[in-house]
Amino acid sequence: MDNSYASRGFGGTGFGPGGGRGFGGRPGMNPAAGLWEAMEHLRASFEQRPSGPRMARGDVRTAVLALLAEQPMHGYQIIQEIEERSGGSWKPSAGSVYPTLQLLADEGLIEAAEQGGRKTYSLTEAGRAVADEAGTPPWEGSSARTGAASFGALPKAGVDLAGAAAQVARTGTPEQVQQAVDVLDEARRRLYAILAD
């Protein structure tokens, strides 16, 4: 974990170790307003962080070969197919897919043809032999499935938590707000304990 991120807490609102203010926000701030601000920072932090597992460089190559073994495709279609088949957990960038296509073409494993104004790629005989030997596509591997479940579930759980806490901040009594602060402080400590194990 990025130590600077941990030392700042979530967005500098006192979530993390050394934040010093718990969930209360800035000194003198109404606790409910501080809780609301903290939850907004939490929501933003999940939106900024990757939602999918990082795949190895060779996974793009294997994925492209696996898809082209089924049918010819253009580059954008390959990106869409990988995203769909990985359940949304992996969407390779054009900056990784198109250089891979060029490399495969240079190796004589694929060839390109213009169709409808787009380059459509298909396997050569040599490419088909390599694809047959490549094994399981990356989106079917256990690591990809595990990554999709864990990385996809964590942001959702965090946003759901932020929504529940924000509801307490909006409608709860001062006593209920303080109870929510205590619950969230305990949750923060337990989350960091997980990383410490």
Coordinates of N, CA and C in Angstrom, one line a residue:
M1 N 0.8 -1.2 0.0 CA 0.0 0.0 0.0 C 0.9 1.2 0.0
D2 N 0.5 2.3 -0.7 CA 1.2 3.6 -0.7 C 1.2 4.2 0.6
N3 N 2.4 4.3 1.3 CA 2.4 4.8 2.6 C 2.0 6.2 2.7
S4 N 2.3 7.0 1.7 CA 1.8 8.4 1.7 C 0.3 8.5 1.7
Y5 N -0.3 7.5 1.0 CA -1.8 7.5 0.9 C -2.4 7.1 2.3
A6 N -1.7 6.1 3.0 CA -2.2 5.7 4.3 C -2.0 6.8 5.3
S7 N -0.8 7.6 5.2 CA -0.6 8.6 6.2 C -1.5 9.8 6.1
R8 N -2.0 10.0 4.8 CA -2.9 11.1 4.6 C -4.3 10.7 5.1
G9 N -4.6 9.4 5.1 CA -6.0 9.0 5.3 C -6.7 9.1 4.0
F10 N -8.0 9.0 4.0 CA -8.8 9.1 2.8 C -9.0 10.6 2.5
G11 N -8.3 11.1 1.6 CA -8.5 12.5 1.2 C -8.1 13.5 2.2
G12 N -7.3 13.1 3.3 CA -6.9 14.1 4.2 C -7.9 14.4 5.3
T13 N -9.0 13.6 5.5 CA -10.0 14.0 6.4 C -9.9 13.3 7.7
G14 N -8.8 12.6 7.9 CA -8.6 11.9 9.2 C -9.0 10.5 9.2
F15 N -9.2 9.8 8.1 CA -9.5 8.4 8.1 C -8.3 7.6 8.5
G16 N -7.1 7.9 8.0 CA -6.0 7.0 8.2 C -5.2 7.3 9.4
P17 N -4.2 6.5 9.7 CA -3.4 6.7 10.9 C -2.8 8.0 10.9
G18 N -2.8 8.7 12.0 CA -2.2 10.0 12.1 C -3.2 11.1 11.7
G19 N -4.4 10.7 11.2 CA -5.3 11.8 10.8 C -5.7 12.6 12.0
G20 N -5.9 12.0 13.2 CA -6.0 12.8 14.4 C -7.3 13.3 14.7
R21 N -8.2 13.4 13.7 CA -9.5 14.0 14.0 C -10.7 13.0 13.8
G22 N -10.3 11.7 13.6 CA -11.4 10.7 13.4 C -12.2 11.1 12.2
F23 N -13.5 11.1 12.3 CA -14.4 11.4 11.2 C -15.0 12.8 11.3
G24 N -14.4 13.6 12.2 CA -15.0 14.9 12.5 C -14.7 16.0 11.6
G25 N -13.8 15.8 10.7 CA -13.4 16.9 9.7 C -12.6 17.9 10.4
R26 N -12.6 19.2 9.9 CA -11.8 20.2 10.4 C -12.2 20.6 11.8
P27 N -11.3 21.2 12.7 CA -11.6 21.6 14.0 C -12.7 22.6 14.0
G28 N -13.7 22.5 14.9 CA -14.8 23.4 14.9 C -15.9 23.1 14.0
M29 N -15.7 22.1 13.1 CA -16.8 21.8 12.1 C -17.9 20.9 12.8
N30 N -19.1 21.1 12.4 CA -20.2 20.3 12.9 C -19.9 18.8 12.6
P31 N -20.0 17.9 13.6 CA -19.7 16.5 13.3 C -20.4 15.9 12.1
A32 N -21.7 16.2 12.0 CA -22.4 15.7 10.8 C -21.9 16.2 9.5
A33 N -21.5 17.5 9.5 CA -20.9 18.1 8.3 C -19.6 17.4 8.0
G34 N -18.8 17.2 9.1 CA -17.5 16.5 8.9 C -17.7 15.1 8.4
L35 N -18.7 14.4 8.9 CA -18.9 13.0 8.4 C -19.3 13.0 7.0
W36 N -20.1 14.0 6.6 CA -20.6 14.1 5.2 C -19.4 14.3 4.3
E37 N -18.5 15.3 4.7 CA -17.3 15.6 3.9 C -16.4 14.4 3.8
A38 N -16.2 13.6 4.9 CA -15.4 12.5 4.9 C -15.9 11.4 3.9
M39 N -17.2 11.2 3.9 CA -17.8 10.2 3.0 C -17.7 10.6 1.5
E40 N -17.7 11.9 1.3 CA -17.6 12.4 -0.1 C -16.1 12.1 -0.6
H41 N -15.2 12.3 0.3 CA -13.8 12.0 0.0 C -13.6 10.5 -0.2
L42 N -14.3 9.7 0.6 CA -14.2 8.2 0.5 C -14.7 7.8 -0.9
R43 N -15.9 8.3 -1.3 CA -16.5 8.0 -2.6 C -15.5 8.4 -3.7
A44 N -14.9 9.6 -3.6 CA -14.0 10.0 -4.7 C -12.8 9.2 -4.7
S45 N -12.3 8.7 -3.6 CA -11.1 7.9 -3.6 C -11.3 6.6 -4.3
F46 N -12.5 6.0 -4.2 CA -12.8 4.8 -4.9 C -12.9 5.0 -6.4
E47 N -13.5 6.2 -6.8 CA -13.6 6.5 -8.2 C -12.3 6.7 -8.9
Q48 N -11.3 7.1 -8.1 CA -10.0 7.4 -8.7 C -9.1 6.2 -8.8
R49 N -9.4 5.2 -8.0 CA -8.5 4.0 -8.0 C -9.0 2.9 -8.9
P50 N -8.1 2.1 -9.5 CA -8.4 1.1 -10.4 C -9.5 0.2 -9.9
S51 N -10.4 -0.2 -10.8 CA -11.4 -1.2 -10.4 C -11.2 -2.6 -10.9
G52 N -10.1 -2.8 -11.5 CA -9.8 -4.1 -12.0 C -8.4 -4.5 -11.8
P53 N -8.1 -5.8 -11.9 CA -6.7 -6.3 -11.6 C -5.8 -5.9 -12.7
R54 N -4.5 -5.7 -12.4 CA -3.5 -5.4 -13.4 C -3.2 -6.8 -14.1
M55 N -3.1 -6.7 -15.4 CA -2.8 -7.9 -16.2 C -1.3 -7.8 -16.7
A56 N -0.7 -8.9 -16.8 CA 0.7 -8.9 -17.3 C 0.7 -8.6 -18.8
R57 N 1.9 -8.1 -19.2 CA 2.0 -7.6 -20.6 C 1.6 -8.8 -21.6
G58 N 2.1 -10.0 -21.3 CA 1.8 -11.1 -22.2 C 0.3 -11.5 -22.2
D59 N -0.5 -11.0 -21.3 CA -1.9 -11.3 -21.3 C -2.6 -10.7 -22.5
V60 N -2.2 -9.5 -22.8 CA -2.8 -8.8 -24.0 C -2.6 -9.6 -25.2
R61 N -1.4 -10.1 -25.4 CA -1.0 -10.9 -26.6 C -1.9 -12.2 -26.6
T62 N -1.9 -12.9 -25.5 CA -2.7 -14.1 -25.4 C -4.2 -13.9 -25.7
A63 N -4.7 -12.8 -25.1 CA -6.1 -12.4 -25.3 C -6.4 -12.1 -26.8
V64 N -5.5 -11.4 -27.4 CA -5.7 -11.0 -28.9 C -5.7 -12.3 -29.7
L65 N -4.8 -13.2 -29.5 CA -4.7 -14.4 -30.2 C -5.9 -15.3 -30.0
A66 N -6.4 -15.3 -28.8 CA -7.6 -16.1 -28.5 C -8.8 -15.6 -29.2
L67 N -9.0 -14.3 -29.2 CA -10.2 -13.7 -29.9 C -10.1 -13.9 -31.4
L68 N -8.9 -13.7 -32.0 CA -8.8 -13.8 -33.4 C -8.9 -15.2 -33.9
A69 N -8.7 -16.2 -32.9 CA -8.9 -17.6 -33.3 C -10.3 -17.9 -33.5
E70 N -11.2 -17.1 -33.0 CA -12.6 -17.3 -33.2 C -13.1 -16.6 -34.4
Q71 N -12.7 -15.4 -34.7 CA -13.1 -14.7 -35.9 C -12.3 -13.4 -36.1
P72 N -12.2 -12.9 -37.3 CA -11.5 -11.6 -37.5 C -12.2 -10.5 -36.8
M73 N -11.4 -9.6 -36.2 CA -11.9 -8.5 -35.5 C -11.0 -7.2 -35.8
H74 N -11.6 -6.1 -35.5 CA -10.8 -4.8 -35.6 C -10.4 -4.5 -34.1
G75 N -9.5 -3.5 -34.0 CA -8.9 -3.2 -32.7 C -9.9 -2.9 -31.6
Y76 N -10.8 -2.0 -31.9 CA -11.8 -1.6 -30.9 C -12.7 -2.7 -30.5
Q77 N -13.0 -3.6 -31.4 CA -13.8 -4.7 -31.1 C -13.1 -5.7 -30.2
I78 N -11.8 -5.8 -30.3 CA -11.0 -6.6 -29.4 C -11.0 -6.1 -28.0
I79 N -10.9 -4.8 -27.9 CA -10.9 -4.1 -26.6 C -12.3 -4.4 -25.9
Q80 N -13.4 -4.2 -26.7 CA -14.7 -4.4 -26.1 C -14.9 -5.9 -25.7
E81 N -14.4 -6.8 -26.5 CA -14.6 -8.2 -26.2 C -13.9 -8.6 -25.0
I82 N -12.7 -8.1 -24.8 CA -11.9 -8.4 -23.6 C -12.6 -7.9 -22.4
E83 N -13.1 -6.7 -22.4 CA -13.9 -6.1 -21.3 C -15.1 -6.9 -21.0
E84 N -15.8 -7.3 -22.0 CA -17.1 -8.1 -21.8 C -16.8 -9.4 -21.2
R85 N -15.8 -10.1 -21.7 CA -15.5 -11.5 -21.3 C -14.8 -11.5 -19.9
S86 N -14.2 -10.4 -19.5 CA -13.6 -10.4 -18.2 C -14.6 -9.9 -17.2
G87 N -15.9 -9.7 -17.6 CA -16.9 -9.2 -16.7 C -16.7 -7.7 -16.3
G88 N -16.0 -7.0 -17.1 CA -15.7 -5.6 -16.8 C -14.5 -5.3 -16.0
S89 N -13.8 -6.4 -15.6 CA -12.7 -6.2 -14.6 C -11.4 -5.8 -15.4
W90 N -11.4 -6.0 -16.7 CA -10.2 -5.7 -17.4 C -10.5 -5.1 -18.8
K91 N -10.1 -3.9 -19.0 CA -10.3 -3.2 -20.3 C -9.0 -2.7 -20.7
P92 N -8.2 -3.4 -21.6 CA -6.9 -2.9 -22.0 C -7.1 -1.7 -22.8
S93 N -6.1 -0.8 -22.7 CA -6.1 0.5 -23.4 C -5.7 0.2 -24.9
A94 N -6.1 1.2 -25.7 CA -5.7 1.2 -27.1 C -4.2 1.2 -27.2
G95 N -3.6 1.8 -26.3 CA -2.1 1.9 -26.3 C -1.4 0.6 -26.0
S96 N -2.1 -0.4 -25.5 CA -1.5 -1.7 -25.4 C -2.0 -2.7 -26.4
V97 N -3.2 -2.5 -26.9 CA -3.8 -3.4 -27.9 C -3.2 -3.2 -29.3
Y98 N -3.1 -1.9 -29.8 CA -2.7 -1.7 -31.1 C -1.2 -2.0 -31.3
P99 N -0.3 -1.6 -30.4 CA 1.1 -2.1 -30.5 C 1.2 -3.6 -30.5
T100 N 0.4 -4.3 -29.8 CA 0.4 -5.7 -29.8 C 0.0 -6.3 -31.2
L101 N -1.0 -5.7 -31.7 CA -1.4 -6.1 -33.1 C -0.3 -5.9 -34.1
Q102 N 0.4 -4.7 -34.0 CA 1.5 -4.5 -34.9 C 2.6 -5.5 -34.7
L103 N 2.9 -5.8 -33.5 CA 4.0 -6.8 -33.2 C 3.6 -8.2 -33.8
L104 N 2.3 -8.6 -33.6 CA 1.9 -9.9 -34.1 C 1.9 -9.9 -35.6
A105 N 1.6 -8.7 -36.2 CA 1.7 -8.6 -37.7 C 3.2 -8.8 -38.2
D106 N 4.1 -8.1 -37.4 CA 5.5 -8.1 -37.8 C 6.0 -9.6 -37.6
E107 N 5.4 -10.3 -36.7 CA 5.9 -11.7 -36.5 C 5.2 -12.7 -37.5
G108 N 4.3 -12.2 -38.3 CA 3.7 -13.0 -39.3 C 2.5 -13.9 -38.7
L109 N 2.1 -13.5 -37.5 CA 1.0 -14.3 -36.9 C -0.4 -13.8 -37.2
I110 N -0.5 -12.5 -37.6 CA -1.8 -12.0 -38.0 C -1.6 -11.2 -39.3
E111 N -2.7 -10.9 -40.0 CA -2.7 -10.1 -41.2 C -3.9 -9.2 -41.1
A112 N -3.8 -8.0 -41.7 CA -4.8 -7.0 -41.7 C -5.4 -6.8 -43.1
A113 N -6.7 -6.5 -43.1 CA -7.4 -6.3 -44.3 C -8.4 -5.1 -44.0
E114 N -8.6 -4.2 -45.0 CA -9.5 -3.1 -44.9 C -10.9 -3.6 -45.1
Q115 N -11.8 -3.4 -44.1 CA -13.2 -3.7 -44.2 C -14.0 -2.6 -43.6
G116 N -14.8 -2.0 -44.4 CA -15.7 -0.9 -44.0 C -14.9 0.3 -43.4
G117 N -13.7 0.5 -44.0 CA -12.9 1.7 -43.6 C -12.1 1.4 -42.3
R118 N -12.1 0.1 -41.8 CA -11.3 -0.2 -40.7 C -10.4 -1.4 -41.0
K119 N -9.3 -1.5 -40.3 CA -8.4 -2.6 -40.4 C -9.0 -3.7 -39.6
T120 N -9.3 -4.8 -40.2 CA -9.7 -6.0 -39.5 C -8.6 -7.1 -39.5
Y121 N -8.4 -7.6 -38.4 CA -7.2 -8.5 -38.2 C -7.7 -10.0 -38.2
S122 N -6.9 -10.8 -38.7 CA -7.2 -12.3 -38.7 C -5.9 -13.0 -38.5
L123 N -6.0 -14.3 -38.1 CA -4.8 -15.1 -37.9 C -4.3 -15.7 -39.2
T124 N -3.0 -15.8 -39.3 CA -2.4 -16.5 -40.3 C -2.3 -18.0 -39.9
E125 N -1.8 -18.9 -40.7 CA -1.7 -20.3 -40.3 C -0.7 -20.4 -39.2
A126 N 0.4 -19.6 -39.2 CA 1.3 -19.6 -38.1 C 0.7 -19.1 -36.8
G127 N -0.1 -18.1 -37.0 CA -0.8 -17.5 -35.8 C -1.8 -18.4 -35.2
R128 N -2.5 -19.2 -36.0 CA -3.4 -20.2 -35.5 C -2.7 -21.2 -34.7
A129 N -1.5 -21.6 -35.2 CA -0.8 -22.7 -34.4 C -0.3 -22.1 -33.1
V130 N 0.1 -20.8 -33.0 CA 0.5 -20.2 -31.8 C -0.7 -20.1 -30.9
A131 N -1.8 -19.7 -31.4 CA -3.0 -19.5 -30.6 C -3.5 -20.8 -30.0
D132 N -3.3 -21.9 -30.7 CA -3.7 -23.2 -30.2 C -2.8 -23.6 -29.0
E133 N -1.6 -23.2 -29.0 CA -0.7 -23.6 -28.0 C -0.7 -22.6 -26.8
A134 N -1.4 -21.5 -26.9 CA -1.4 -20.4 -25.9 C -2.1 -20.8 -24.6
G135 N -3.0 -21.8 -24.7 CA -3.7 -22.2 -23.5 C -4.9 -21.4 -23.2
T136 N -5.2 -21.3 -21.9 CA -6.5 -20.6 -21.4 C -6.4 -19.1 -21.6
P137 N -7.4 -18.5 -22.1 CA -7.4 -17.0 -22.2 C -7.3 -16.4 -20.9
P138 N -6.7 -15.2 -20.7 CA -6.5 -14.6 -19.4 C -7.8 -14.4 -18.6
W139 N -8.9 -14.1 -19.3 CA -10.2 -13.8 -18.6 C -10.8 -15.1 -18.0
E140 N -10.3 -16.3 -18.4 CA -10.8 -17.5 -17.8 C -9.9 -18.0 -16.7
G141 N -8.8 -17.4 -16.5 CA -7.9 -17.8 -15.4 C -8.4 -17.5 -14.0
S142 N -8.0 -18.3 -13.1 CA -8.5 -18.1 -11.7 C -8.1 -16.8 -11.2
S143 N -6.9 -16.3 -11.5 CA -6.5 -15.0 -11.0 C -7.4 -13.9 -11.5
A144 N -7.8 -14.0 -12.8 CA -8.7 -12.9 -13.3 C -10.0 -13.0 -12.7
R145 N -10.6 -14.2 -12.4 CA -11.9 -14.3 -11.8 C -11.8 -13.8 -10.3
T146 N -10.7 -14.1 -9.6 CA -10.6 -13.7 -8.3 C -10.4 -12.2 -8.2
G147 N -9.6 -11.6 -9.2 CA -9.4 -10.2 -9.2 C -10.7 -9.5 -9.5
A148 N -11.5 -10.0 -10.4 CA -12.8 -9.3 -10.7 C -13.7 -9.3 -9.5
A149 N -13.7 -10.4 -8.8 CA -14.6 -10.4 -7.6 C -14.2 -9.5 -6.5
S150 N -12.8 -9.5 -6.2 CA -12.4 -8.7 -5.1 C -12.3 -7.2 -5.5
F151 N -11.8 -6.9 -6.6 CA -11.6 -5.5 -6.9 C -12.9 -4.8 -7.3
G152 N -13.9 -5.6 -7.8 CA -15.2 -5.1 -8.1 C -16.0 -4.9 -6.9
A153 N -15.9 -5.8 -5.9 CA -16.8 -5.8 -4.8 C -16.3 -4.7 -3.8
L154 N -15.0 -4.4 -3.7 CA -14.5 -3.4 -2.7 C -15.0 -2.0 -3.0
P155 N -14.9 -1.5 -4.2 CA -15.5 -0.2 -4.4 C -17.0 -0.1 -4.2
K156 N -17.7 -1.1 -4.5 CA -19.2 -1.1 -4.3 C -19.5 -1.1 -2.8
A157 N -18.7 -1.9 -2.0 CA -18.9 -1.9 -0.6 C -18.6 -0.5 0.0
G158 N -17.5 0.1 -0.5 CA -17.1 1.4 0.0 C -18.1 2.4 -0.3
V159 N -18.7 2.4 -1.5 CA -19.7 3.4 -1.9 C -21.0 3.2 -1.1
D160 N -21.4 1.9 -0.9 CA -22.5 1.6 -0.1 C -22.4 2.1 1.3
L161 N -21.2 1.9 1.9 CA -20.9 2.4 3.2 C -21.0 3.9 3.3
A162 N -20.4 4.6 2.3 CA -20.5 6.0 2.2 C -21.9 6.5 2.2
G163 N -22.7 5.8 1.4 CA -24.1 6.2 1.3 C -24.9 6.1 2.7
A164 N -24.6 5.0 3.4 CA -25.3 4.8 4.7 C -24.8 5.8 5.7
A165 N -23.5 6.1 5.7 CA -23.0 7.1 6.6 C -23.5 8.5 6.3
A166 N -23.6 8.8 5.0 CA -24.1 10.1 4.6 C -25.6 10.3 5.0
Q167 N -26.3 9.2 5.0 CA -27.7 9.2 5.4 C -27.8 9.5 6.9
V168 N -26.9 8.9 7.7 CA -26.9 9.2 9.1 C -26.5 10.7 9.4
A169 N -25.6 11.2 8.6 CA -25.2 12.6 8.7 C -26.3 13.5 8.4
R170 N -27.1 13.2 7.4 CA -28.2 14.1 7.0 C -29.4 14.0 8.0
T171 N -29.7 12.8 8.5 CA -31.0 12.7 9.2 C -30.8 12.3 10.7
G172 N -29.6 11.9 11.1 CA -29.4 11.3 12.4 C -29.4 12.4 13.5
T173 N -29.6 12.0 14.7 CA -29.5 12.9 15.9 C -28.0 13.0 16.2
P174 N -27.6 14.0 17.0 CA -26.1 14.1 17.3 C -25.6 12.8 18.0
E175 N -26.4 12.1 18.7 CA -26.0 10.8 19.4 C -25.8 9.8 18.3
Q176 N -26.7 9.7 17.3 CA -26.6 8.7 16.2 C -25.4 9.0 15.4
V177 N -25.1 10.3 15.1 CA -23.9 10.6 14.3 C -22.7 10.2 15.1
Q178 N -22.6 10.4 16.4 CA -21.5 9.9 17.1 C -21.3 8.4 17.1
Q179 N -22.4 7.7 17.2 CA -22.4 6.3 17.1 C -21.8 5.8 15.7
A180 N -22.2 6.5 14.7 CA -21.7 6.2 13.3 C -20.2 6.5 13.2
V181 N -19.8 7.6 13.8 CA -18.4 7.9 13.9 C -17.6 6.8 14.5
D182 N -18.1 6.3 15.7 CA -17.4 5.2 16.4 C -17.4 3.9 15.5
V183 N -18.5 3.6 14.8 CA -18.5 2.4 14.0 C -17.5 2.5 12.9
L184 N -17.4 3.7 12.2 CA -16.5 3.9 11.1 C -15.0 3.9 11.6
D185 N -14.8 4.5 12.7 CA -13.4 4.5 13.3 C -13.0 3.1 13.5
E186 N -13.9 2.2 14.0 CA -13.5 0.8 14.3 C -13.3 0.1 12.9
A187 N -14.1 0.4 11.9 CA -14.0 -0.2 10.6 C -12.6 0.2 10.0
R188 N -12.2 1.5 10.1 CA -10.9 1.9 9.6 C -9.8 1.1 10.3
R189 N -9.9 1.0 11.6 CA -8.8 0.3 12.3 C -8.7 -1.2 11.8
R190 N -9.9 -1.8 11.6 CA -9.9 -3.2 11.2 C -9.3 -3.3 9.8
L191 N -9.6 -2.4 8.9 CA -9.1 -2.4 7.5 C -7.6 -2.3 7.5
Y192 N -7.1 -1.4 8.3 CA -5.6 -1.3 8.3 C -5.0 -2.6 9.0
A193 N -5.7 -3.2 9.9 CA -5.2 -4.4 10.5 C -5.1 -5.5 9.5
I194 N -6.0 -5.5 8.5 CA -6.0 -6.5 7.4 C -4.7 -6.4 6.7
L195 N -4.3 -5.2 6.3 CA -3.0 -4.9 5.6 C -1.8 -5.2 6.4
A196 N -1.9 -5.1 7.7 CA -0.8 -5.3 8.6 C -0.5 -6.8 8.8
D197 N -1.5 -7.7 8.6 CA -1.4 -9.1 8.8 C -0.4 -9.7 7.8

